[in-house]
Amino acid sequence: MTRPLASIVGAAETTRLGVLPDMSELDLHADAALNALADCGLTPADIDGIATAGENPAMLAQYLGITPTWVDATNIGGCSFMTHVAHAAAAIRAGLCRTVLITHGESGRSRVGHVPWTVPPHSLMGQFELGYTPTMAATLFTLPALRYMKTFGVTEEDLARVTVVQRQWAGFHPRAFRRDPVTIDEVLASRMIAWPFRILMCCLVTDGGGALILTAPDRAADFPTRPVDVIGTGESVEHLMITEMKDYTSSRAFRVAGDQAFAAAGIDRADVDHLMIYDAFAHVPLYGLEALGFVKPGEAAGFIADGHTAPGGRLPMNTNGGGINYMHSGMYGMYALQEAVRQMRGTAPQGAQVRDARISVVQGVGGMFGTAGTVILARR
Amino acid sequence: MLRGSLPEPTPQTAWFWDATRRGELYVQECTACGGRHFPPRPFCPACGGREVTALKCSGRATLWSYVINHMVPKGGDGPYVVAVVRLEEGPLMMTNIEGCPQTPEALPLDMALEVVFEPVSETITLPKFRPAADSNGAGA
Ligand SMILES: [Zn+2]
């Protein structure tokens, strides 16, 4: 393993998660930021680098009273926060700043102070997709799935099983939105959203936020929390319009970002103890397991069916229940990072905590399956 | 939130929408490398070449992947297909499939399709697809 790129010394979600009609999006950012600052004993005056997506970082700086020397507004969808971690680590190493705050807040369900995603009719998406009335991510992000299923003989039951297994993990998390055990039959009987996707195969739409604080590895011991080292990062983008995804059975953005992160970390797939794959929809963990090299193309559904990603399995995956069960405000990446930090700190809830987990891989996705960010974390 | 809305052509795409109004569908081909692409742009995304020509499509395609959208907008009839087809010339294209039940049984992947042109305003005609006349609908 190479030496750490940066260390996460503060991490927290918003005080509450779920349905929060009394919180504006900006206040979700602030609540998460203040919780993360309190986590590591800092105040806004200690922060000299900020990154966020959705909200304008200038508004965030103004609202929190931060005067940064480094700022990153990268917004490539729900994996933006993975890229913020990568960029922050590089900025800290380059001496542009010392202590970085990354925030996420989103009133995805209650839509209080929400910045909507709009697609102008003169954009390429507006011209060549909107006329066919795709209504939400559930009809665009999901479009490759049938081709993947036909190519590899993957069934609707296989998609449903992704939810079933991740619900087992959610059952351990008091803050998870959906916690009760669920069966494949129940998933397949749930309301149809966009065939072959039923509502229990789709991410939640909830309110919440989260924040991280990063610093240089040699400063990490000065903080009260157990440091979590960032040992590898990667990012890529392939497309915004799903018709420009070259191979409907494998995400190029996933492969490029993942390979870059593993190369930076200098580790093998076999070294990984814990995995988070941003599951906007039930097919994404299948693509992720294959693109990241944990299994060969077409093997992911069987890998999950054999129990390897479930509690007690050899590659625990999406141990908070994922965006399908735990929390999903629209940009889920922050929550995947939060769970990975809890696992590396050893502070995940009883039952969900993976014993002796030392290395966690967090895979983010954004846009309509077209962007990716990978972060590899290590326990110190 | 995405909602069905009509395209507003730009100076680089107006020729494409002029063509669909005449009942013609085009992709583009690069003079330098032969790469074909869609949607239109005044260069080649494979090699960066600036010389691209309009290649008139046969209108034949196969059903590449799709979902059946049950989140029907107000005034809609019922669940409908949002599809991606592979044009005979190579590129993928988003569309709707018409002239058949909007069910998995009626829509096996790789079935043969043919283009139809649907005027939706005075200026915009959308290319859509239906099962090919010479196909029994059971795949090609
Ligand atoms: Zn070319």
mmCIF file of N, CA and C and ligand atoms in Angstrom, chain B residues 30 33 35 44 46-47 49, ligand 1:
data_model
loop_
_atom_site.group_PDB
_atom_site.id
_atom_site.type_symbol
_atom_site.label_atom_id
_atom_site.label_comp_id
_atom_site.label_asym_id
_atom_site.label_seq_id
_atom_site.Cartn_x
_atom_site.Cartn_y
_atom_site.Cartn_z
ATOM 1 N N CYS B 30 -17.658 10.441 -40.492
ATOM 2 C CA CYS B 30 -16.418 11.218 -40.539
ATOM 3 C C CYS B 30 -15.625 10.881 -41.813
ATOM 4 N N CYS B 33 -11.989 9.218 -40.567
ATOM 5 C CA CYS B 33 -11.869 7.901 -39.924
ATOM 6 C C CYS B 33 -13.060 6.996 -40.190
ATOM 7 N N GLY B 35 -15.878 7.032 -38.793
ATOM 8 C CA GLY B 35 -16.740 6.873 -37.619
ATOM 9 C C GLY B 35 -18.108 7.496 -37.850
ATOM 10 N N CYS B 44 -16.055 15.084 -35.610
ATOM 11 C CA CYS B 44 -16.106 13.665 -35.292
ATOM 12 C C CYS B 44 -15.618 13.425 -33.863
ATOM 13 N N ALA B 46 -14.757 10.703 -32.605
ATOM 14 C CA ALA B 46 -13.762 9.627 -32.558
ATOM 15 C C ALA B 46 -12.354 10.170 -32.813
ATOM 16 N N CYS B 47 -12.220 11.105 -33.775
ATOM 17 C CA CYS B 47 -10.875 11.563 -34.135
ATOM 18 C C CYS B 47 -10.732 13.086 -34.113
ATOM 19 N N GLY B 49 -11.885 15.117 -36.238
ATOM 20 C CA GLY B 49 -11.908 15.692 -37.583
ATOM 21 C C GLY B 49 -13.104 16.618 -37.783
HETATM 22 ZN ZN ZN C 1 -13.235 10.663 -37.269
#
